[in-house]
Amino acid sequence: MSSETTYEKYYVPEQSKLPVWMAFGMFATVAGAGGLMNGNSTMWLFLLGSGILAIVMYAWFNIQIRENHQGLPNEQVKKSYVWGMGWFIFSEVMFFAAFFGALFYIRTIVGPWLGGEGAKGVTGDWLYPDHEAVWPLLNNPNNELFPPPSGVINPWHLPLFNTILLIASSVTLTIAHHALEKDKRKPLLIWLVITLVLGFTFLFFQGKEYVEAYTHLDLTLESGIYGTTFFLLTGFHGAHVTIGAFMILIMTLRVMKGHFKPSDHFGFRAAAWYWHFVDVVWVLLFLFVYII
Amino acid sequence: MTTAIQNHSSHDHHGPAKGIGRWLYTTNHKDIGTMYLWFSFSMFLLGGAFALVIRAELFQPGLQLVEPEFFNQMTTMHGLIMVFGAVMPAFVGLANWMIPMMIGAPDMALPRMNNLSFWILPFAFAMLASTLFMEGGAPNFGWTFYAPLSTTYAPPSVTFFIFAVHIMGASSIMGAINIIATIFNMRAPGMTYMKMPLFVWTWLITAYLLIAVMPVLAGVVTMMLMDIHFGTSFFNAAGGGSPVLFQHVFWFFGHPEVYIMILPAFGIVSAIIPAFSRKKLFGYVSMVYATGSIAILSFIVWAHHMFTVGMPYAAEVFFMYSTMLIAVPTGVKVFNWVATMFRGSISFETPMLFSIAFVILFTIGGFSGLMLAIAPADFQYHDTYFVVAHFHYVLVPGAVFSIMASVYYWLPKWTGHMYDETLGKTHFWLSFVGVNVTFFPQHFIGLAGMPRRIPDYALQFADFNMISSIGAFLFGFSQLLFLLIVVKCVIAGKKAPAKPWDGAEGLEWTVDSPAPYHTFEKPPKVE
């Protein structure tokens, strides 16, 4: 634990077996998943890949933490981590941008055209003369191929509650962060645990909402473009909340082990950034998927 | 591993590890750059072999060698492998080798992730290539994989294509993040932004393009996957979606992608032309701003790829003019290269030959691009061989020539040996003639109306197609000479001095040839 060592050089790690195993794990996971989707029995490959990924990531983070405790990475190296995480989150923003862009394009351009309005409305008139485009689509252009939902989720019940939960969790996480910076370990731990509880409650209600959508509203992946955009946007968000919650969980465990210092807690900081990012995405979702 | 870490500070000056482990487990930017470059070259040969299948079939009208179904697989795989397997990894390889040396850094910012970025690629491309042997064949919907060809009507192997794109996209994003962190964080003291070599600048901007659009590519293939396997209707009008949505999302990725494949080439040429003209680069600052402008414009021009799909008039006009705007910063660049050569004392070694050919032939590709940008004219050119001629002019004598130029330029630094100049020049002239014989006639047959991606054609196109095929085989087999020259140079050759080129500038020429395994462990001072 010698952070004030005179290590002037940029720390370049020795050879590592982890990256090539991680690449193999990624390959096995997606090859296994692809095989499953195509109806082959490649579950074993998928599980093998996921197992390798889990082990490798555990080992990789472990080494990262140990090197940090040995004081190998200096301030300059830590700046690289900051840039790395920052631009990784930017790439995630662009991933969501693709789906939001698709949603906006569908709603403002494709919808009216299929309903027979606008510059290319003639296409809709010719293909689906009876179709009227009203968002949310409770009638699809072809209701036999894509049976429409009977209703949509009311934004002012569960989604509103979930919004409050998630925004609150961002606040509690920030309080925890401040506590860490003032080296107050006990409040740090308490606010982290509260954040975790809020996060998992969000996920629980999101699951409940999906069950309601599938069982009561016939709102499914197969129910046309409304269900498609609804489940893909909220689903990818939910996946990211899961990842973020997992990060916070790890941070909580590390806090319990006595990791992090007021001046040196990049892992915590990165997890917090990720959590705030997921929070912002949710606000946009609440606005553009649920309300408007 | 643990012991290795603990021992680290005790012996810092060490060479590469022995055996295969050196390459599998390396964290060294030079090793990783080398692997990228060899991988890229092997993909170049594989993609080239597919191209020769195409050109062999098109040697004469009628169906001779392959089934139309297989022909479609060849056009698709040729495009995918050349774009994602040959050109992009080659530039990443060059970035790995050169950026740390150019800015005086000891290595890339995140060395282990760097190794991961590389090793994903062999797995991804093995998976992609394996689709050729699957039931129903390889992807056959063109490298642009338009829905519904790539969804409703796709072969089952499309699933593996999608996942291959996913993981190679992850590789690109990690590579880009690494490059950004390196350039921002690891410049030697005194290496201010406006002192960075243009190759570093162009790569910085390219890396931004990569992290902005590779996730969009991941998004669009995810939408395909959902449509194919989970019953969603992104690209299906019956459910309220639209196949045109695919084209918009794809080209939002696709247009910046073509600049990803050319901006680093600009950087390379901006290093080589001054070196062999023995003059400073003309208009350095304007080069930087021009590169930035091209990158920004690349985000608002995407729909010029889809003028004929049925867009409102206002959109056609907008995308037409925004596309033409790109000619302005590109013109600035071409002007600067020519002005650099003006009154220089030029010598014509192989890297310079490739670079001059780049300037001339890339400009031809740019002009045909301007023709295609004119929306009303594009209604005639769309999906003809004119388009094929256009993008091969910017990609082969553009991107690929710049890569070859850079290999000749930096081979002495990498290997410590001079390459064989006579063989290099021979390789250049064979390639130069081969490229033009292959692609110039395609302008004519395109304007005359021959559609692209078709295994058979009307008789009036026969002569030009035959010429084109002869050129393709000339160009293709010339690359074996390239392989020979590189291998020869790696094994032996005249000893290279630290700075083999008179006019070359940059930190990379201040270290020995071959560059030591670790360079700049203590950052140099830049004046």
PDB file of N, CA and C in Angstrom, chain B residues 158-238:
ATOM      1  N   VAL B 158     -26.594 -16.370 -40.984  1.00  0.00           N
ATOM      2  CA  VAL B 158     -26.617 -14.943 -40.659  1.00  0.00           C
ATOM      3  C   VAL B 158     -26.440 -14.722 -39.156  1.00  0.00           C
ATOM      4  N   THR B 159     -26.908 -15.686 -38.349  1.00  0.00           N
ATOM      5  CA  THR B 159     -26.759 -15.548 -36.899  1.00  0.00           C
ATOM      6  C   THR B 159     -25.292 -15.410 -36.511  1.00  0.00           C
ATOM      7  N   PHE B 160     -24.454 -16.242 -37.160  1.00  0.00           N
ATOM      8  CA  PHE B 160     -23.031 -16.200 -36.817  1.00  0.00           C
ATOM      9  C   PHE B 160     -22.367 -14.960 -37.389  1.00  0.00           C
ATOM     10  N   PHE B 161     -22.868 -14.516 -38.544  1.00  0.00           N
ATOM     11  CA  PHE B 161     -22.396 -13.242 -39.084  1.00  0.00           C
ATOM     12  C   PHE B 161     -22.650 -12.123 -38.068  1.00  0.00           C
ATOM     13  N   ILE B 162     -23.874 -12.105 -37.511  1.00  0.00           N
ATOM     14  CA  ILE B 162     -24.240 -11.052 -36.564  1.00  0.00           C
ATOM     15  C   ILE B 162     -23.316 -11.079 -35.350  1.00  0.00           C
ATOM     16  N   PHE B 163     -23.090 -12.271 -34.814  1.00  0.00           N
ATOM     17  CA  PHE B 163     -22.253 -12.342 -33.613  1.00  0.00           C
ATOM     18  C   PHE B 163     -20.794 -12.033 -33.932  1.00  0.00           C
ATOM     19  N   ALA B 164     -20.360 -12.398 -35.140  1.00  0.00           N
ATOM     20  CA  ALA B 164     -18.990 -12.034 -35.528  1.00  0.00           C
ATOM     21  C   ALA B 164     -18.859 -10.518 -35.561  1.00  0.00           C
ATOM     22  N   VAL B 165     -19.872  -9.844 -36.107  1.00  0.00           N
ATOM     23  CA  VAL B 165     -19.832  -8.377 -36.148  1.00  0.00           C
ATOM     24  C   VAL B 165     -19.835  -7.811 -34.735  1.00  0.00           C
ATOM     25  N   HIS B 166     -20.615  -8.429 -33.855  1.00  0.00           N
ATOM     26  CA  HIS B 166     -20.642  -7.955 -32.476  1.00  0.00           C
ATOM     27  C   HIS B 166     -19.258  -7.968 -31.845  1.00  0.00           C
ATOM     28  N   ILE B 167     -18.574  -9.097 -31.955  1.00  0.00           N
ATOM     29  CA  ILE B 167     -17.303  -9.156 -31.226  1.00  0.00           C
ATOM     30  C   ILE B 167     -16.209  -8.372 -31.944  1.00  0.00           C
ATOM     31  N   MET B 168     -16.245  -8.303 -33.272  1.00  0.00           N
ATOM     32  CA  MET B 168     -15.209  -7.477 -33.915  1.00  0.00           C
ATOM     33  C   MET B 168     -15.479  -6.001 -33.640  1.00  0.00           C
ATOM     34  N   GLY B 169     -16.753  -5.651 -33.440  1.00  0.00           N
ATOM     35  CA  GLY B 169     -17.080  -4.278 -33.046  1.00  0.00           C
ATOM     36  C   GLY B 169     -16.535  -3.972 -31.671  1.00  0.00           C
ATOM     37  N   ALA B 170     -16.652  -4.925 -30.751  1.00  0.00           N
ATOM     38  CA  ALA B 170     -16.096  -4.735 -29.410  1.00  0.00           C
ATOM     39  C   ALA B 170     -14.591  -4.520 -29.511  1.00  0.00           C
ATOM     40  N   SER B 171     -13.954  -5.293 -30.385  1.00  0.00           N
ATOM     41  CA  SER B 171     -12.510  -5.141 -30.584  1.00  0.00           C
ATOM     42  C   SER B 171     -12.176  -3.732 -31.065  1.00  0.00           C
ATOM     43  N   SER B 172     -12.947  -3.245 -32.040  1.00  0.00           N
ATOM     44  CA  SER B 172     -12.673  -1.905 -32.578  1.00  0.00           C
ATOM     45  C   SER B 172     -12.863  -0.828 -31.523  1.00  0.00           C
ATOM     46  N   ILE B 173     -13.919  -0.964 -30.710  1.00  0.00           N
ATOM     47  CA  ILE B 173     -14.189   0.057 -29.703  1.00  0.00           C
ATOM     48  C   ILE B 173     -13.057   0.084 -28.682  1.00  0.00           C
ATOM     49  N   MET B 174     -12.626  -1.104 -28.251  1.00  0.00           N
ATOM     50  CA  MET B 174     -11.526  -1.141 -27.287  1.00  0.00           C
ATOM     51  C   MET B 174     -10.251  -0.569 -27.896  1.00  0.00           C
ATOM     52  N   GLY B 175     -10.005  -0.910 -29.156  1.00  0.00           N
ATOM     53  CA  GLY B 175      -8.832  -0.360 -29.829  1.00  0.00           C
ATOM     54  C   GLY B 175      -8.893   1.156 -29.881  1.00  0.00           C
ATOM     55  N   ALA B 176     -10.073   1.683 -30.199  1.00  0.00           N
ATOM     56  CA  ALA B 176     -10.218   3.139 -30.325  1.00  0.00           C
ATOM     57  C   ALA B 176     -10.027   3.820 -28.978  1.00  0.00           C
ATOM     58  N   ILE B 177     -10.614   3.235 -27.939  1.00  0.00           N
ATOM     59  CA  ILE B 177     -10.464   3.815 -26.598  1.00  0.00           C
ATOM     60  C   ILE B 177      -8.990   3.859 -26.207  1.00  0.00           C
ATOM     61  N   ASN B 178      -8.294   2.776 -26.521  1.00  0.00           N
ATOM     62  CA  ASN B 178      -6.878   2.698 -26.212  1.00  0.00           C
ATOM     63  C   ASN B 178      -6.096   3.793 -26.917  1.00  0.00           C
ATOM     64  N   ILE B 179      -6.418   4.016 -28.167  1.00  0.00           N
ATOM     65  CA  ILE B 179      -5.690   5.023 -28.945  1.00  0.00           C
ATOM     66  C   ILE B 179      -5.970   6.417 -28.391  1.00  0.00           C
ATOM     67  N   ILE B 180      -7.232   6.684 -28.045  1.00  0.00           N
ATOM     68  CA  ILE B 180      -7.566   7.999 -27.498  1.00  0.00           C
ATOM     69  C   ILE B 180      -6.827   8.223 -26.182  1.00  0.00           C
ATOM     70  N   ALA B 181      -6.873   7.212 -25.298  1.00  0.00           N
ATOM     71  CA  ALA B 181      -6.205   7.366 -24.000  1.00  0.00           C
ATOM     72  C   ALA B 181      -4.705   7.570 -24.200  1.00  0.00           C
ATOM     73  N   THR B 182      -4.136   6.840 -25.163  1.00  0.00           N
ATOM     74  CA  THR B 182      -2.696   6.982 -25.414  1.00  0.00           C
ATOM     75  C   THR B 182      -2.361   8.401 -25.855  1.00  0.00           C
ATOM     76  N   ILE B 183      -3.144   8.907 -26.820  1.00  0.00           N
ATOM     77  CA  ILE B 183      -2.795  10.219 -27.376  1.00  0.00           C
ATOM     78  C   ILE B 183      -3.054  11.324 -26.347  1.00  0.00           C
ATOM     79  N   PHE B 184      -4.135  11.213 -25.607  1.00  0.00           N
ATOM     80  CA  PHE B 184      -4.429  12.253 -24.627  1.00  0.00           C
ATOM     81  C   PHE B 184      -3.446  12.246 -23.470  1.00  0.00           C
ATOM     82  N   ASN B 185      -3.035  11.067 -23.085  1.00  0.00           N
ATOM     83  CA  ASN B 185      -2.403  10.925 -21.783  1.00  0.00           C
ATOM     84  C   ASN B 185      -0.913  10.683 -21.836  1.00  0.00           C
ATOM     85  N   MET B 186      -0.386  10.268 -22.973  1.00  0.00           N
ATOM     86  CA  MET B 186       0.982   9.748 -22.944  1.00  0.00           C
ATOM     87  C   MET B 186       1.937  10.466 -23.868  1.00  0.00           C
ATOM     88  N   ARG B 187       1.574  11.664 -24.277  1.00  0.00           N
ATOM     89  CA  ARG B 187       2.507  12.436 -25.090  1.00  0.00           C
ATOM     90  C   ARG B 187       3.705  12.859 -24.235  1.00  0.00           C
ATOM     91  N   ALA B 188       4.870  12.822 -24.851  1.00  0.00           N
ATOM     92  CA  ALA B 188       6.086  13.233 -24.132  1.00  0.00           C
ATOM     93  C   ALA B 188       5.975  14.716 -23.801  1.00  0.00           C
ATOM     94  N   PRO B 189       6.698  15.159 -22.748  1.00  0.00           N
ATOM     95  CA  PRO B 189       6.663  16.582 -22.414  1.00  0.00           C
ATOM     96  C   PRO B 189       7.083  17.405 -23.627  1.00  0.00           C
ATOM     97  N   GLY B 190       6.327  18.447 -23.923  1.00  0.00           N
ATOM     98  CA  GLY B 190       6.656  19.280 -25.077  1.00  0.00           C
ATOM     99  C   GLY B 190       5.931  18.882 -26.343  1.00  0.00           C
ATOM    100  N   MET B 191       5.382  17.661 -26.366  1.00  0.00           N
ATOM    101  CA  MET B 191       4.641  17.209 -27.554  1.00  0.00           C
ATOM    102  C   MET B 191       3.213  17.769 -27.447  1.00  0.00           C
ATOM    103  N   THR B 192       3.067  19.025 -27.837  1.00  0.00           N
ATOM    104  CA  THR B 192       1.734  19.632 -27.768  1.00  0.00           C
ATOM    105  C   THR B 192       0.879  19.099 -28.905  1.00  0.00           C
ATOM    106  N   TYR B 193      -0.423  19.351 -28.803  1.00  0.00           N
ATOM    107  CA  TYR B 193      -1.324  18.795 -29.823  1.00  0.00           C
ATOM    108  C   TYR B 193      -0.922  19.231 -31.224  1.00  0.00           C
ATOM    109  N   MET B 194      -0.572  20.502 -31.357  1.00  0.00           N
ATOM    110  CA  MET B 194      -0.265  20.978 -32.701  1.00  0.00           C
ATOM    111  C   MET B 194       1.164  20.659 -33.136  1.00  0.00           C
ATOM    112  N   LYS B 195       1.846  19.836 -32.351  1.00  0.00           N
ATOM    113  CA  LYS B 195       3.136  19.313 -32.814  1.00  0.00           C
ATOM    114  C   LYS B 195       3.019  17.844 -33.194  1.00  0.00           C
ATOM    115  N   MET B 196       1.885  17.248 -32.925  1.00  0.00           N
ATOM    116  CA  MET B 196       1.751  15.818 -33.197  1.00  0.00           C
ATOM    117  C   MET B 196       1.827  15.573 -34.705  1.00  0.00           C
ATOM    118  N   PRO B 197       2.480  14.475 -35.105  1.00  0.00           N
ATOM    119  CA  PRO B 197       2.463  14.118 -36.520  1.00  0.00           C
ATOM    120  C   PRO B 197       1.012  13.930 -36.995  1.00  0.00           C
ATOM    121  N   LEU B 198       0.784  14.171 -38.278  1.00  0.00           N
ATOM    122  CA  LEU B 198      -0.594  14.085 -38.766  1.00  0.00           C
ATOM    123  C   LEU B 198      -1.170  12.684 -38.650  1.00  0.00           C
ATOM    124  N   PHE B 199      -0.285  11.667 -38.709  1.00  0.00           N
ATOM    125  CA  PHE B 199      -0.810  10.305 -38.542  1.00  0.00           C
ATOM    126  C   PHE B 199      -1.474  10.160 -37.177  1.00  0.00           C
ATOM    127  N   VAL B 200      -0.878  10.787 -36.167  1.00  0.00           N
ATOM    128  CA  VAL B 200      -1.460  10.734 -34.827  1.00  0.00           C
ATOM    129  C   VAL B 200      -2.790  11.507 -34.801  1.00  0.00           C
ATOM    130  N   TRP B 201      -2.780  12.678 -35.411  1.00  0.00           N
ATOM    131  CA  TRP B 201      -4.015  13.469 -35.463  1.00  0.00           C
ATOM    132  C   TRP B 201      -5.147  12.728 -36.182  1.00  0.00           C
ATOM    133  N   THR B 202      -4.817  12.189 -37.358  1.00  0.00           N
ATOM    134  CA  THR B 202      -5.880  11.533 -38.127  1.00  0.00           C
ATOM    135  C   THR B 202      -6.383  10.312 -37.365  1.00  0.00           C
ATOM    136  N   TRP B 203      -5.483   9.634 -36.629  1.00  0.00           N
ATOM    137  CA  TRP B 203      -5.944   8.458 -35.889  1.00  0.00           C
ATOM    138  C   TRP B 203      -6.790   8.863 -34.690  1.00  0.00           C
ATOM    139  N   LEU B 204      -6.429   9.986 -34.072  1.00  0.00           N
ATOM    140  CA  LEU B 204      -7.249  10.453 -32.948  1.00  0.00           C
ATOM    141  C   LEU B 204      -8.686  10.685 -33.422  1.00  0.00           C
ATOM    142  N   ILE B 205      -8.813  11.341 -34.558  1.00  0.00           N
ATOM    143  CA  ILE B 205     -10.152  11.647 -35.073  1.00  0.00           C
ATOM    144  C   ILE B 205     -10.845  10.357 -35.529  1.00  0.00           C
ATOM    145  N   THR B 206     -10.068   9.460 -36.143  1.00  0.00           N
ATOM    146  CA  THR B 206     -10.633   8.175 -36.546  1.00  0.00           C
ATOM    147  C   THR B 206     -11.155   7.405 -35.333  1.00  0.00           C
ATOM    148  N   ALA B 207     -10.402   7.465 -34.239  1.00  0.00           N
ATOM    149  CA  ALA B 207     -10.821   6.728 -33.048  1.00  0.00           C
ATOM    150  C   ALA B 207     -12.163   7.258 -32.550  1.00  0.00           C
ATOM    151  N   TYR B 208     -12.342   8.577 -32.639  1.00  0.00           N
ATOM    152  CA  TYR B 208     -13.650   9.127 -32.273  1.00  0.00           C
ATOM    153  C   TYR B 208     -14.751   8.620 -33.177  1.00  0.00           C
ATOM    154  N   LEU B 209     -14.464   8.571 -34.475  1.00  0.00           N
ATOM    155  CA  LEU B 209     -15.475   8.023 -35.383  1.00  0.00           C
ATOM    156  C   LEU B 209     -15.809   6.595 -34.972  1.00  0.00           C
ATOM    157  N   LEU B 210     -14.767   5.822 -34.619  1.00  0.00           N
ATOM    158  CA  LEU B 210     -14.997   4.418 -34.271  1.00  0.00           C
ATOM    159  C   LEU B 210     -15.891   4.285 -33.040  1.00  0.00           C
ATOM    160  N   ILE B 211     -15.568   5.010 -31.968  1.00  0.00           N
ATOM    161  CA  ILE B 211     -16.409   4.803 -30.782  1.00  0.00           C
ATOM    162  C   ILE B 211     -17.785   5.415 -30.970  1.00  0.00           C
ATOM    163  N   ALA B 212     -17.936   6.315 -31.939  1.00  0.00           N
ATOM    164  CA  ALA B 212     -19.281   6.859 -32.178  1.00  0.00           C
ATOM    165  C   ALA B 212     -20.130   5.918 -33.014  1.00  0.00           C
ATOM    166  N   VAL B 213     -19.542   5.206 -33.964  1.00  0.00           N
ATOM    167  CA  VAL B 213     -20.403   4.452 -34.882  1.00  0.00           C
ATOM    168  C   VAL B 213     -20.345   2.937 -34.729  1.00  0.00           C
ATOM    169  N   MET B 214     -19.287   2.382 -34.152  1.00  0.00           N
ATOM    170  CA  MET B 214     -19.307   0.918 -33.999  1.00  0.00           C
ATOM    171  C   MET B 214     -20.473   0.466 -33.119  1.00  0.00           C
ATOM    172  N   PRO B 215     -20.838   1.225 -32.062  1.00  0.00           N
ATOM    173  CA  PRO B 215     -22.012   0.815 -31.281  1.00  0.00           C
ATOM    174  C   PRO B 215     -23.309   0.870 -32.108  1.00  0.00           C
ATOM    175  N   VAL B 216     -23.351   1.778 -33.067  1.00  0.00           N
ATOM    176  CA  VAL B 216     -24.541   1.846 -33.916  1.00  0.00           C
ATOM    177  C   VAL B 216     -24.608   0.604 -34.805  1.00  0.00           C
ATOM    178  N   LEU B 217     -23.450   0.165 -35.283  1.00  0.00           N
ATOM    179  CA  LEU B 217     -23.416  -1.090 -36.042  1.00  0.00           C
ATOM    180  C   LEU B 217     -23.882  -2.246 -35.163  1.00  0.00           C
ATOM    181  N   ALA B 218     -23.404  -2.254 -33.926  1.00  0.00           N
ATOM    182  CA  ALA B 218     -23.849  -3.303 -33.004  1.00  0.00           C
ATOM    183  C   ALA B 218     -25.364  -3.223 -32.840  1.00  0.00           C
ATOM    184  N   GLY B 219     -25.888  -1.997 -32.756  1.00  0.00           N
ATOM    185  CA  GLY B 219     -27.334  -1.822 -32.625  1.00  0.00           C
ATOM    186  C   GLY B 219     -28.084  -2.381 -33.825  1.00  0.00           C
ATOM    187  N   VAL B 220     -27.602  -2.090 -35.013  1.00  0.00           N
ATOM    188  CA  VAL B 220     -28.368  -2.508 -36.191  1.00  0.00           C
ATOM    189  C   VAL B 220     -28.327  -4.027 -36.359  1.00  0.00           C
ATOM    190  N   VAL B 221     -27.182  -4.661 -36.059  1.00  0.00           N
ATOM    191  CA  VAL B 221     -27.177  -6.121 -36.172  1.00  0.00           C
ATOM    192  C   VAL B 221     -28.011  -6.749 -35.051  1.00  0.00           C
ATOM    193  N   THR B 222     -28.087  -6.061 -33.899  1.00  0.00           N
ATOM    194  CA  THR B 222     -28.948  -6.570 -32.832  1.00  0.00           C
ATOM    195  C   THR B 222     -30.417  -6.530 -33.267  1.00  0.00           C
ATOM    196  N   MET B 223     -30.790  -5.431 -33.932  1.00  0.00           N
ATOM    197  CA  MET B 223     -32.160  -5.355 -34.442  1.00  0.00           C
ATOM    198  C   MET B 223     -32.445  -6.498 -35.418  1.00  0.00           C
ATOM    199  N   MET B 224     -31.460  -6.791 -36.275  1.00  0.00           N
ATOM    200  CA  MET B 224     -31.627  -7.921 -37.203  1.00  0.00           C
ATOM    201  C   MET B 224     -31.841  -9.218 -36.444  1.00  0.00           C
ATOM    202  N   LEU B 225     -30.979  -9.424 -35.438  1.00  0.00           N
ATOM    203  CA  LEU B 225     -31.054 -10.657 -34.651  1.00  0.00           C
ATOM    204  C   LEU B 225     -32.434 -10.803 -34.024  1.00  0.00           C
ATOM    205  N   MET B 226     -32.965  -9.693 -33.494  1.00  0.00           N
ATOM    206  CA  MET B 226     -34.281  -9.735 -32.864  1.00  0.00           C
ATOM    207  C   MET B 226     -35.361 -10.036 -33.901  1.00  0.00           C
ATOM    208  N   ASP B 227     -35.258  -9.391 -35.053  1.00  0.00           N
ATOM    209  CA  ASP B 227     -36.253  -9.636 -36.109  1.00  0.00           C
ATOM    210  C   ASP B 227     -36.214 -11.096 -36.563  1.00  0.00           C
ATOM    211  N   ILE B 228     -34.998 -11.648 -36.653  1.00  0.00           N
ATOM    212  CA  ILE B 228     -34.875 -13.010 -37.179  1.00  0.00           C
ATOM    213  C   ILE B 228     -35.347 -14.036 -36.145  1.00  0.00           C
ATOM    214  N   HIS B 229     -34.909 -13.882 -34.900  1.00  0.00           N
ATOM    215  CA  HIS B 229     -35.122 -14.958 -33.928  1.00  0.00           C
ATOM    216  C   HIS B 229     -36.195 -14.674 -32.888  1.00  0.00           C
ATOM    217  N   PHE B 230     -36.576 -13.415 -32.698  1.00  0.00           N
ATOM    218  CA  PHE B 230     -37.490 -13.129 -31.596  1.00  0.00           C
ATOM    219  C   PHE B 230     -38.762 -12.416 -32.016  1.00  0.00           C
ATOM    220  N   GLY B 231     -39.045 -12.423 -33.315  1.00  0.00           N
ATOM    221  CA  GLY B 231     -40.352 -11.972 -33.788  1.00  0.00           C
ATOM    222  C   GLY B 231     -40.603 -10.482 -33.723  1.00  0.00           C
ATOM    223  N   THR B 232     -39.580  -9.675 -33.568  1.00  0.00           N
ATOM    224  CA  THR B 232     -39.813  -8.228 -33.568  1.00  0.00           C
ATOM    225  C   THR B 232     -40.016  -7.728 -35.001  1.00  0.00           C
ATOM    226  N   SER B 233     -40.350  -6.455 -35.135  1.00  0.00           N
ATOM    227  CA  SER B 233     -40.678  -5.962 -36.477  1.00  0.00           C
ATOM    228  C   SER B 233     -39.989  -4.638 -36.788  1.00  0.00           C
ATOM    229  N   PHE B 234     -38.700  -4.546 -36.427  1.00  0.00           N
ATOM    230  CA  PHE B 234     -37.966  -3.327 -36.777  1.00  0.00           C
ATOM    231  C   PHE B 234     -38.031  -3.056 -38.273  1.00  0.00           C
ATOM    232  N   PHE B 235     -37.769  -4.108 -39.061  1.00  0.00           N
ATOM    233  CA  PHE B 235     -37.603  -3.903 -40.495  1.00  0.00           C
ATOM    234  C   PHE B 235     -38.765  -4.510 -41.266  1.00  0.00           C
ATOM    235  N   ASN B 236     -39.895  -4.679 -40.604  1.00  0.00           N
ATOM    236  CA  ASN B 236     -41.034  -5.311 -41.253  1.00  0.00           C
ATOM    237  C   ASN B 236     -42.230  -4.365 -41.212  1.00  0.00           C
ATOM    238  N   ALA B 237     -42.651  -3.888 -42.384  1.00  0.00           N
ATOM    239  CA  ALA B 237     -43.744  -2.911 -42.439  1.00  0.00           C
ATOM    240  C   ALA B 237     -45.048  -3.490 -41.919  1.00  0.00           C
ATOM    241  N   ALA B 238     -45.223  -4.813 -42.007  1.00  0.00           N
ATOM    242  CA  ALA B 238     -46.475  -5.412 -41.542  1.00  0.00           C
ATOM    243  C   ALA B 238     -46.678  -5.181 -40.053  1.00  0.00           C
TER     244      ALA B 238
END
